[in-house]
Amino acid sequence: MATKWVNVESIGSYFESLSDPRHMRNRKHLLVDVVVISVCGMLCGSDGPTAIHRWAENRQEWLEQFLSLPNGIPSRDCIRRLLMALKPEAFQKCFQDWIAHAIRNDDSSPDRLVAIDGKTCRGSHDASQQLGPLHIVSAWASEEGIALGQVATEAKSNEITAIPQLLKQIDLTDSLITIDAMGCQKEIARDIVDGGGDFAISVKDNQPKLKETIEAYFEKHLECDLEDLKYRCHETSESAHGRIDERSYFLTRIPPDFALKKEWPWIKAIGYSLRVTQHADGSETDETRYYILSRYLSGKRFSEAVRGHWGIESMHWVLDVNFREDDSRTRERTLGNNLSWLRRFAVSLLKRHSVKDSLRGKMFRCMMNTDFLTEVLTIQGD
């Protein structure tokens, strides 16, 4: 993967196709100016329109070097109203074009790992409107650290309907999609394969017949130490925080007599991962997870897909710790969706800078040093 530098002045060009939802008489500030200011403010640690406006006021001289700002810095209400009015899918598409132009994929690299998972913005509930917290289902390129898209829903249970919408927003070609057990659905598996991608999906009790079939198949062969089974495997051992984690990954093609082959024609391989943990007190625990796959991967790539899925969990942790997303009291749904996307995009840009510092440290550098902020915006530190 290679990076092609862009300059700050060109960033606004990615938003020129975005339709301005405001009435003409209310357009004191250019849409491009407001969006770029919002991105910069988020990179510097702002948590919403008020903080973005406050940051911009203190960086007006720098912003005037590449933004028009015909009427100065937009107010917090202007920023808020615009982010409430922009259609999330169209808004995200502009950012996706930005990243696609700046980062060129290497054709010789393996399929892109894309993790799909949901996160609840716990502080966004609105009892007066009988609304629960906003739930965001997002796609994350695990190895590249790039947010690819997201869909907002009203509840975690709606992930099943949100994932197909999200799959339509992203390019599935040459991608290996990883999803937890919530997304283990026939329609989702079909959509991924039809879109030119592959999947590695966790199987749990929400698909009891599928889980029991896979579990019974491996248990039968484990009784003979897998002697009669052609399989691929990979093992790792790690020690940290006073414990030792030993992980084993096993993968095999589905047998010709696989009981659910007609119901799940997209499954080409099944696998499981075993983690054995030795704790500091001498005790030992283990955990087994089962998977369905649309391709017979190498053992190493299977392990990378399983472990890579936790990259999106790490991103969710970053959103709560560094951007305090769980504490956000934004109740308006479109505003909450667009702010959530700005946070994820900010994480994407910050992670790509190569300076050895925490993500919080990079945000602090952006706030204090416009030269560093410029590097992050133009992906020059990759």
Tab-separated table of N, CA and C in Angstrom, residues 153-296:
chain	number	residue	atom	x	y	z
A	153	THR	N	-28.527	2.772	13.623
A	153	THR	CA	-29.788	2.093	13.913
A	153	THR	C	-30.261	2.516	15.303
A	154	GLU	N	-31.456	2.106	15.644
A	154	GLU	CA	-32.028	2.481	16.934
A	154	GLU	C	-31.755	1.467	18.027
A	155	ALA	N	-31.254	0.301	17.669
A	155	ALA	CA	-31.009	-0.727	18.687
A	155	ALA	C	-30.003	-1.732	18.169
A	156	LYS	N	-29.295	-2.395	19.107
A	156	LYS	CA	-28.300	-3.399	18.729
A	156	LYS	C	-28.932	-4.531	17.939
A	157	SER	N	-30.186	-4.870	18.277
A	157	SER	CA	-30.855	-5.968	17.583
A	157	SER	C	-31.056	-5.677	16.102
A	158	ASN	N	-30.976	-4.390	15.719
A	158	ASN	CA	-31.170	-4.023	14.322
A	158	ASN	C	-29.904	-4.181	13.478
A	159	GLU	N	-28.828	-4.692	14.080
A	159	GLU	CA	-27.601	-4.922	13.308
A	159	GLU	C	-27.869	-5.838	12.118
A	160	ILE	N	-28.782	-6.786	12.297
A	160	ILE	CA	-29.064	-7.751	11.233
A	160	ILE	C	-29.577	-7.040	9.982
A	161	THR	N	-30.362	-5.977	10.156
A	161	THR	CA	-30.868	-5.217	9.008
A	161	THR	C	-29.891	-4.134	8.575
A	162	ALA	N	-29.039	-3.659	9.496
A	162	ALA	CA	-28.099	-2.588	9.162
A	162	ALA	C	-26.910	-3.098	8.355
A	163	ILE	N	-26.457	-4.327	8.634
A	163	ILE	CA	-25.266	-4.851	7.946
A	163	ILE	C	-25.469	-4.921	6.436
A	164	PRO	N	-26.622	-5.424	5.923
A	164	PRO	CA	-26.810	-5.418	4.457
A	164	PRO	C	-26.743	-4.011	3.860
A	165	GLN	N	-27.262	-3.000	4.577
A	165	GLN	CA	-27.169	-1.623	4.092
A	165	GLN	C	-25.714	-1.173	4.026
A	166	LEU	N	-24.950	-1.536	5.043
A	166	LEU	CA	-23.544	-1.147	5.091
A	166	LEU	C	-22.752	-1.829	3.980
A	167	LEU	N	-23.061	-3.090	3.710
A	167	LEU	CA	-22.349	-3.822	2.660
A	167	LEU	C	-22.524	-3.162	1.295
A	168	LYS	N	-23.678	-2.498	1.080
A	168	LYS	CA	-23.927	-1.818	-0.190
A	168	LYS	C	-23.086	-0.547	-0.320
A	169	GLN	N	-22.638	-0.005	0.811
A	169	GLN	CA	-21.885	1.248	0.795
A	169	GLN	C	-20.399	1.053	0.512
A	170	ILE	N	-19.883	-0.135	0.746
A	170	ILE	CA	-18.442	-0.345	0.628
A	170	ILE	C	-18.132	-1.299	-0.523
A	171	ASP	N	-16.936	-1.193	-1.039
A	171	ASP	CA	-16.484	-2.065	-2.120
A	171	ASP	C	-16.038	-3.402	-1.522
A	172	LEU	N	-16.742	-4.457	-1.861
A	172	LEU	CA	-16.457	-5.776	-1.301
A	172	LEU	C	-15.428	-6.560	-2.114
A	173	THR	N	-15.087	-6.059	-3.293
A	173	THR	CA	-14.166	-6.785	-4.169
A	173	THR	C	-12.826	-7.021	-3.482
A	174	ASP	N	-12.368	-8.254	-3.534
A	174	ASP	CA	-11.071	-8.635	-2.955
A	174	ASP	C	-10.979	-8.276	-1.469
A	175	SER	N	-12.096	-8.407	-0.759
A	175	SER	CA	-12.114	-8.145	0.679
A	175	SER	C	-12.536	-9.395	1.433
A	176	LEU	N	-11.970	-9.575	2.604
A	176	LEU	CA	-12.361	-10.667	3.500
A	176	LEU	C	-13.102	-10.033	4.662
A	177	ILE	N	-14.404	-10.237	4.709
A	177	ILE	CA	-15.268	-9.590	5.688
A	177	ILE	C	-15.373	-10.466	6.931
A	178	THR	N	-15.084	-9.905	8.098
A	178	THR	CA	-15.242	-10.631	9.353
A	178	THR	C	-16.388	-10.006	10.147
A	179	ILE	N	-17.253	-10.851	10.690
A	179	ILE	CA	-18.433	-10.396	11.433
A	179	ILE	C	-18.620	-11.316	12.624
A	180	ASP	N	-19.093	-10.769	13.737
A	180	ASP	CA	-19.362	-11.618	14.892
A	180	ASP	C	-20.667	-12.371	14.684
A	181	ALA	N	-21.072	-13.139	15.682
A	181	ALA	CA	-22.194	-14.066	15.516
A	181	ALA	C	-23.517	-13.386	15.191
A	182	MET	N	-23.683	-12.113	15.584
A	182	MET	CA	-24.922	-11.400	15.272
A	182	MET	C	-25.168	-11.378	13.765
A	183	GLY	N	-24.095	-11.304	12.981
A	183	GLY	CA	-24.231	-11.232	11.529
A	183	GLY	C	-24.196	-12.570	10.828
A	184	CYS	N	-24.305	-13.646	11.586
A	184	CYS	CA	-24.310	-14.982	10.982
A	184	CYS	C	-25.706	-15.260	10.429
A	185	GLN	N	-25.970	-14.740	9.234
A	185	GLN	CA	-27.269	-14.859	8.584
A	185	GLN	C	-27.055	-15.229	7.120
A	186	LYS	N	-27.962	-16.036	6.586
A	186	LYS	CA	-27.827	-16.486	5.198
A	186	LYS	C	-27.783	-15.315	4.231
A	187	GLU	N	-28.647	-14.329	4.438
A	187	GLU	CA	-28.716	-13.197	3.514
A	187	GLU	C	-27.411	-12.405	3.509
A	188	ILE	N	-26.793	-12.259	4.668
A	188	ILE	CA	-25.542	-11.502	4.761
A	188	ILE	C	-24.426	-12.258	4.062
A	189	ALA	N	-24.339	-13.563	4.287
A	189	ALA	CA	-23.327	-14.381	3.612
A	189	ALA	C	-23.498	-14.299	2.100
A	190	ARG	N	-24.730	-14.382	1.640
A	190	ARG	CA	-25.010	-14.312	0.192
A	190	ARG	C	-24.595	-12.952	-0.376
A	191	ASP	N	-24.944	-11.858	0.326
A	191	ASP	CA	-24.632	-10.519	-0.173
A	191	ASP	C	-23.126	-10.300	-0.301
A	192	ILE	N	-22.358	-10.840	0.636
A	192	ILE	CA	-20.902	-10.670	0.589
A	192	ILE	C	-20.319	-11.381	-0.631
A	193	VAL	N	-20.723	-12.617	-0.838
A	193	VAL	CA	-20.203	-13.389	-1.975
A	193	VAL	C	-20.665	-12.774	-3.293
A	194	ASP	N	-21.927	-12.366	-3.368
A	194	ASP	CA	-22.446	-11.746	-4.597
A	194	ASP	C	-21.726	-10.431	-4.894
A	195	GLY	N	-21.238	-9.769	-3.848
A	195	GLY	CA	-20.532	-8.504	-4.026
A	195	GLY	C	-19.071	-8.666	-4.366
A	196	GLY	N	-18.592	-9.898	-4.514
A	196	GLY	CA	-17.208	-10.134	-4.898
A	196	GLY	C	-16.256	-10.302	-3.737
A	197	GLY	N	-16.788	-10.460	-2.524
A	197	GLY	CA	-15.937	-10.624	-1.351
A	197	GLY	C	-16.003	-12.021	-0.774
A	198	ASP	N	-15.281	-12.218	0.306
A	198	ASP	CA	-15.323	-13.460	1.063
A	198	ASP	C	-15.637	-13.133	2.514
A	199	PHE	N	-16.007	-14.156	3.286
A	199	PHE	CA	-16.367	-13.904	4.677
A	199	PHE	C	-15.746	-14.924	5.608
A	200	ALA	N	-15.556	-14.483	6.846
A	200	ALA	CA	-15.210	-15.357	7.972
A	200	ALA	C	-16.102	-14.893	9.110
A	201	ILE	N	-17.142	-15.664	9.384
A	201	ILE	CA	-18.191	-15.243	10.319
A	201	ILE	C	-18.228	-16.181	11.517
A	202	SER	N	-18.283	-15.601	12.689
A	202	SER	CA	-18.362	-16.376	13.919
A	202	SER	C	-19.732	-17.054	14.039
A	203	VAL	N	-19.754	-18.247	14.596
A	203	VAL	CA	-20.997	-19.009	14.755
A	203	VAL	C	-21.224	-19.274	16.240
A	204	LYS	N	-22.405	-18.856	16.724
A	204	LYS	CA	-22.749	-19.103	18.122
A	204	LYS	C	-24.174	-19.635	18.219
A	205	ASP	N	-24.788	-19.461	19.369
A	205	ASP	CA	-26.072	-20.097	19.646
A	205	ASP	C	-27.242	-19.502	18.871
A	206	ASN	N	-27.048	-18.353	18.210
A	206	ASN	CA	-28.165	-17.800	17.434
A	206	ASN	C	-28.407	-18.622	16.155
A	207	GLN	N	-27.438	-19.480	15.800
A	207	GLN	CA	-27.613	-20.452	14.710
A	207	GLN	C	-27.311	-21.835	15.286
A	208	PRO	N	-28.214	-22.376	16.110
A	208	PRO	CA	-27.924	-23.608	16.855
A	208	PRO	C	-27.609	-24.807	15.969
A	209	LYS	N	-28.361	-24.998	14.878
A	209	LYS	CA	-28.112	-26.159	14.001
A	209	LYS	C	-26.729	-26.079	13.370
A	210	LEU	N	-26.366	-24.866	12.930
A	210	LEU	CA	-25.064	-24.676	12.290
A	210	LEU	C	-23.939	-24.898	13.290
A	211	LYS	N	-24.087	-24.335	14.477
A	211	LYS	CA	-23.051	-24.506	15.496
A	211	LYS	C	-22.902	-25.974	15.902
A	212	GLU	N	-24.019	-26.632	16.134
A	212	GLU	CA	-23.966	-28.037	16.555
A	212	GLU	C	-23.322	-28.918	15.482
A	213	THR	N	-23.610	-28.626	14.211
A	213	THR	CA	-23.043	-29.419	13.109
A	213	THR	C	-21.528	-29.257	13.040
A	214	ILE	N	-21.061	-28.021	13.143
A	214	ILE	CA	-19.613	-27.753	13.070
A	214	ILE	C	-18.906	-28.327	14.298
A	215	GLU	N	-19.502	-28.105	15.467
A	215	GLU	CA	-18.901	-28.588	16.712
A	215	GLU	C	-18.796	-30.104	16.711
A	216	ALA	N	-19.857	-30.781	16.292
A	216	ALA	CA	-19.854	-32.248	16.272
A	216	ALA	C	-18.822	-32.779	15.280
A	217	TYR	N	-18.666	-32.108	14.149
A	217	TYR	CA	-17.717	-32.552	13.137
A	217	TYR	C	-16.281	-32.495	13.669
A	218	PHE	N	-15.921	-31.380	14.304
A	218	PHE	CA	-14.567	-31.267	14.827
A	218	PHE	C	-14.341	-32.192	16.025
A	219	GLU	N	-15.335	-32.336	16.880
A	219	GLU	CA	-15.177	-33.213	18.044
A	219	GLU	C	-14.946	-34.658	17.603
A	220	LYS	N	-15.633	-35.081	16.538
A	220	LYS	CA	-15.458	-36.444	16.030
A	220	LYS	C	-14.016	-36.669	15.576
A	221	HIS	N	-13.447	-35.692	14.905
A	221	HIS	CA	-12.074	-35.834	14.404
A	221	HIS	C	-11.038	-35.598	15.494
A	222	LEU	N	-11.390	-34.796	16.472
A	222	LEU	CA	-10.436	-34.575	17.565
A	222	LEU	C	-10.235	-35.840	18.394
A	223	GLU	N	-11.245	-36.683	18.425
A	223	GLU	CA	-11.109	-37.956	19.149
A	223	GLU	C	-10.005	-38.820	18.548
A	224	CYS	N	-9.728	-38.594	17.254
A	224	CYS	CA	-8.664	-39.345	16.566
A	224	CYS	C	-7.457	-38.443	16.320
A	225	ASP	N	-7.361	-37.342	17.087
A	225	ASP	CA	-6.245	-36.395	16.952
A	225	ASP	C	-6.124	-35.857	15.529
A	226	LEU	N	-7.251	-35.691	14.856
A	226	LEU	CA	-7.330	-35.114	13.504
A	226	LEU	C	-6.554	-35.925	12.456
A	227	GLU	N	-6.295	-37.204	12.746
A	227	GLU	CA	-5.490	-38.025	11.842
A	227	GLU	C	-6.164	-38.240	10.489
A	228	ASP	N	-7.479	-38.306	10.466
A	228	ASP	CA	-8.201	-38.575	9.228
A	228	ASP	C	-8.720	-37.298	8.571
A	229	LEU	N	-8.257	-36.155	9.025
A	229	LEU	CA	-8.775	-34.883	8.526
A	229	LEU	C	-7.669	-34.076	7.851
A	230	LYS	N	-7.940	-33.619	6.624
A	230	LYS	CA	-7.038	-32.685	5.972
A	230	LYS	C	-7.381	-31.276	6.445
A	231	TYR	N	-6.415	-30.625	7.002
A	231	TYR	CA	-6.697	-29.310	7.578
A	231	TYR	C	-5.471	-28.413	7.500
A	232	ARG	N	-5.707	-27.132	7.759
A	232	ARG	CA	-4.633	-26.154	7.859
A	232	ARG	C	-4.688	-25.558	9.260
A	233	CYS	N	-3.528	-25.218	9.795
A	233	CYS	CA	-3.531	-24.700	11.159
A	233	CYS	C	-2.443	-23.646	11.333
A	234	HIS	N	-2.575	-22.923	12.413
A	234	HIS	CA	-1.577	-21.913	12.779
A	234	HIS	C	-1.634	-21.750	14.290
A	235	GLU	N	-0.470	-21.583	14.924
A	235	GLU	CA	-0.417	-21.453	16.377
A	235	GLU	C	0.409	-20.240	16.769
A	236	THR	N	0.001	-19.593	17.849
A	236	THR	CA	0.743	-18.441	18.377
A	236	THR	C	0.827	-18.551	19.888
A	237	SER	N	1.811	-17.895	20.451
A	237	SER	CA	1.966	-17.839	21.906
A	237	SER	C	2.393	-16.429	22.285
A	238	GLU	N	1.690	-15.836	23.243
A	238	GLU	CA	1.973	-14.470	23.672
A	238	GLU	C	1.924	-14.403	25.192
A	239	SER	N	2.768	-13.565	25.746
A	239	SER	CA	2.745	-13.344	27.196
A	239	SER	C	2.641	-11.852	27.464
A	240	ALA	N	1.706	-11.489	28.340
A	240	ALA	CA	1.501	-10.087	28.700
A	240	ALA	C	0.608	-10.023	29.930
A	241	HIS	N	0.821	-8.985	30.714
A	241	HIS	CA	-0.016	-8.733	31.897
A	241	HIS	C	-0.069	-9.933	32.844
A	242	GLY	N	1.042	-10.658	32.957
A	242	GLY	CA	1.120	-11.761	33.903
A	242	GLY	C	0.449	-13.037	33.452
A	243	ARG	N	0.082	-13.130	32.180
A	243	ARG	CA	-0.547	-14.361	31.696
A	243	ARG	C	0.072	-14.764	30.366
A	244	ILE	N	-0.113	-16.015	30.016
A	244	ILE	CA	0.370	-16.540	28.742
A	244	ILE	C	-0.840	-17.029	27.943
A	245	ASP	N	-0.976	-16.515	26.719
A	245	ASP	CA	-2.069	-16.916	25.831
A	245	ASP	C	-1.513	-17.753	24.692
A	246	GLU	N	-1.991	-18.974	24.603
A	246	GLU	CA	-1.629	-19.844	23.486
A	246	GLU	C	-2.869	-20.040	22.618
A	247	ARG	N	-2.736	-19.679	21.344
A	247	ARG	CA	-3.881	-19.736	20.436
A	247	ARG	C	-3.601	-20.719	19.308
A	248	SER	N	-4.612	-21.507	18.962
A	248	SER	CA	-4.518	-22.460	17.855
A	248	SER	C	-5.702	-22.235	16.918
A	249	TYR	N	-5.421	-22.273	15.634
A	249	TYR	CA	-6.455	-22.038	14.621
A	249	TYR	C	-6.458	-23.219	13.657
A	250	PHE	N	-7.615	-23.828	13.462
A	250	PHE	CA	-7.754	-24.986	12.586
A	250	PHE	C	-8.835	-24.705	11.540
A	251	LEU	N	-8.558	-25.105	10.323
A	251	LEU	CA	-9.458	-24.824	9.209
A	251	LEU	C	-9.481	-26.015	8.264
A	252	THR	N	-10.677	-26.397	7.797
A	252	THR	CA	-10.800	-27.501	6.850
A	252	THR	C	-11.928	-27.211	5.871
A	253	ARG	N	-11.839	-27.831	4.701
A	253	ARG	CA	-12.936	-27.703	3.745
A	253	ARG	C	-14.175	-28.409	4.296
A	254	ILE	N	-15.348	-27.930	3.908
A	254	ILE	CA	-16.556	-28.622	4.365
A	254	ILE	C	-16.610	-29.987	3.679
A	255	PRO	N	-17.032	-31.002	4.397
A	255	PRO	CA	-17.103	-32.355	3.817
A	255	PRO	C	-18.238	-32.438	2.797
A	256	PRO	N	-18.163	-33.376	1.856
A	256	PRO	CA	-19.223	-33.519	0.837
A	256	PRO	C	-20.598	-33.765	1.451
A	257	ASP	N	-20.625	-34.418	2.604
A	257	ASP	CA	-21.909	-34.734	3.234
A	257	ASP	C	-22.284	-33.721	4.316
A	258	PHE	N	-21.742	-32.511	4.221
A	258	PHE	CA	-22.056	-31.476	5.218
A	258	PHE	C	-23.565	-31.263	5.265
A	259	ALA	N	-24.164	-31.452	6.445
A	259	ALA	CA	-25.620	-31.517	6.579
A	259	ALA	C	-26.338	-30.259	6.118
A	260	LEU	N	-25.708	-29.092	6.260
A	260	LEU	CA	-26.392	-27.833	5.950
A	260	LEU	C	-25.887	-27.200	4.656
A	261	LYS	N	-25.327	-28.028	3.782
A	261	LYS	CA	-24.736	-27.503	2.554
A	261	LYS	C	-25.773	-26.823	1.665
A	262	LYS	N	-26.974	-27.367	1.593
A	262	LYS	CA	-28.016	-26.767	0.756
A	262	LYS	C	-28.530	-25.456	1.347
A	263	GLU	N	-28.597	-25.389	2.672
A	263	GLU	CA	-29.076	-24.171	3.322
A	263	GLU	C	-28.033	-23.054	3.275
A	264	TRP	N	-26.743	-23.440	3.312
A	264	TRP	CA	-25.645	-22.478	3.325
A	264	TRP	C	-24.681	-22.790	2.171
A	265	PRO	N	-25.105	-22.584	0.937
A	265	PRO	CA	-24.250	-22.955	-0.203
A	265	PRO	C	-22.980	-22.115	-0.332
A	266	TRP	N	-22.904	-21.004	0.402
A	266	TRP	CA	-21.746	-20.103	0.301
A	266	TRP	C	-20.591	-20.558	1.189
A	267	ILE	N	-20.843	-21.507	2.084
A	267	ILE	CA	-19.786	-21.980	2.985
A	267	ILE	C	-18.878	-22.951	2.249
A	268	LYS	N	-17.586	-22.655	2.211
A	268	LYS	CA	-16.605	-23.532	1.582
A	268	LYS	C	-15.634	-24.140	2.601
A	269	ALA	N	-15.599	-23.563	3.793
A	269	ALA	CA	-14.685	-24.078	4.821
A	269	ALA	C	-15.268	-23.775	6.191
A	270	ILE	N	-14.879	-24.577	7.171
A	270	ILE	CA	-15.265	-24.340	8.558
A	270	ILE	C	-14.002	-24.365	9.413
A	271	GLY	N	-14.025	-23.667	10.513
A	271	GLY	CA	-12.832	-23.613	11.353
A	271	GLY	C	-13.170	-23.332	12.794
A	272	TYR	N	-12.170	-23.430	13.621
A	272	TYR	CA	-12.341	-23.054	15.013
A	272	TYR	C	-11.027	-22.506	15.556
A	273	SER	N	-11.163	-21.678	16.569
A	273	SER	CA	-9.987	-21.137	17.260
A	273	SER	C	-10.066	-21.546	18.724
A	274	LEU	N	-8.924	-21.896	19.273
A	274	LEU	CA	-8.835	-22.300	20.682
A	274	LEU	C	-7.820	-21.409	21.379
A	275	ARG	N	-8.252	-20.758	22.440
A	275	ARG	CA	-7.325	-19.964	23.237
A	275	ARG	C	-7.206	-20.572	24.625
A	276	VAL	N	-5.980	-20.909	25.008
A	276	VAL	CA	-5.702	-21.436	26.346
A	276	VAL	C	-4.881	-20.383	27.085
A	277	THR	N	-5.391	-19.942	28.223
A	277	THR	CA	-4.742	-18.869	28.986
A	277	THR	C	-4.243	-19.408	30.322
A	278	GLN	N	-2.949	-19.216	30.566
A	278	GLN	CA	-2.349	-19.561	31.858
A	278	GLN	C	-2.202	-18.266	32.658
A	279	HIS	N	-2.917	-18.207	33.780
A	279	HIS	CA	-2.931	-16.993	34.583
A	279	HIS	C	-1.780	-16.991	35.591
A	280	ALA	N	-1.514	-15.798	36.149
A	280	ALA	CA	-0.392	-15.637	37.072
A	280	ALA	C	-0.536	-16.504	38.318
A	281	ASP	N	-1.784	-16.814	38.704
A	281	ASP	CA	-1.998	-17.615	39.908
A	281	ASP	C	-1.905	-19.119	39.631
A	282	GLY	N	-1.547	-19.478	38.405
A	282	GLY	CA	-1.400	-20.890	38.063
A	282	GLY	C	-2.640	-21.524	37.466
A	283	SER	N	-3.758	-20.836	37.505
A	283	SER	CA	-4.996	-21.384	36.946
A	283	SER	C	-4.965	-21.303	35.415
A	284	GLU	N	-5.835	-22.066	34.785
A	284	GLU	CA	-5.865	-22.133	33.326
A	284	GLU	C	-7.306	-22.101	32.842
A	285	THR	N	-7.577	-21.306	31.835
A	285	THR	CA	-8.909	-21.225	31.224
A	285	THR	C	-8.767	-21.417	29.722
A	286	ASP	N	-9.858	-21.802	29.078
A	286	ASP	CA	-9.824	-21.966	27.625
A	286	ASP	C	-11.127	-21.485	27.005
A	287	GLU	N	-11.063	-21.138	25.747
A	287	GLU	CA	-12.232	-20.646	25.016
A	287	GLU	C	-12.142	-21.134	23.572
A	288	THR	N	-13.256	-21.675	23.072
A	288	THR	CA	-13.317	-22.160	21.699
A	288	THR	C	-14.385	-21.389	20.936
A	289	ARG	N	-14.042	-20.956	19.719
A	289	ARG	CA	-14.987	-20.268	18.839
A	289	ARG	C	-15.007	-20.965	17.486
A	290	TYR	N	-16.189	-21.009	16.878
A	290	TYR	CA	-16.362	-21.675	15.583
A	290	TYR	C	-16.670	-20.645	14.497
A	291	TYR	N	-16.279	-20.984	13.252
A	291	TYR	CA	-16.401	-20.036	12.147
A	291	TYR	C	-16.842	-20.736	10.867
A	292	ILE	N	-17.543	-19.974	10.033
A	292	ILE	CA	-17.836	-20.400	8.667
A	292	ILE	C	-17.094	-19.454	7.728
A	293	LEU	N	-16.594	-19.999	6.616
A	293	LEU	CA	-15.826	-19.199	5.676
A	293	LEU	C	-16.241	-19.524	4.244
A	294	SER	N	-16.125	-18.542	3.386
A	294	SER	CA	-16.469	-18.750	1.975
A	294	SER	C	-15.254	-19.142	1.149
A	295	ARG	N	-14.080	-19.232	1.805
A	295	ARG	CA	-12.863	-19.643	1.100
A	295	ARG	C	-11.974	-20.444	2.050
A	296	TYR	N	-11.276	-21.393	1.485
A	296	TYR	CA	-10.347	-22.212	2.271
A	296	TYR	C	-9.023	-21.460	2.391
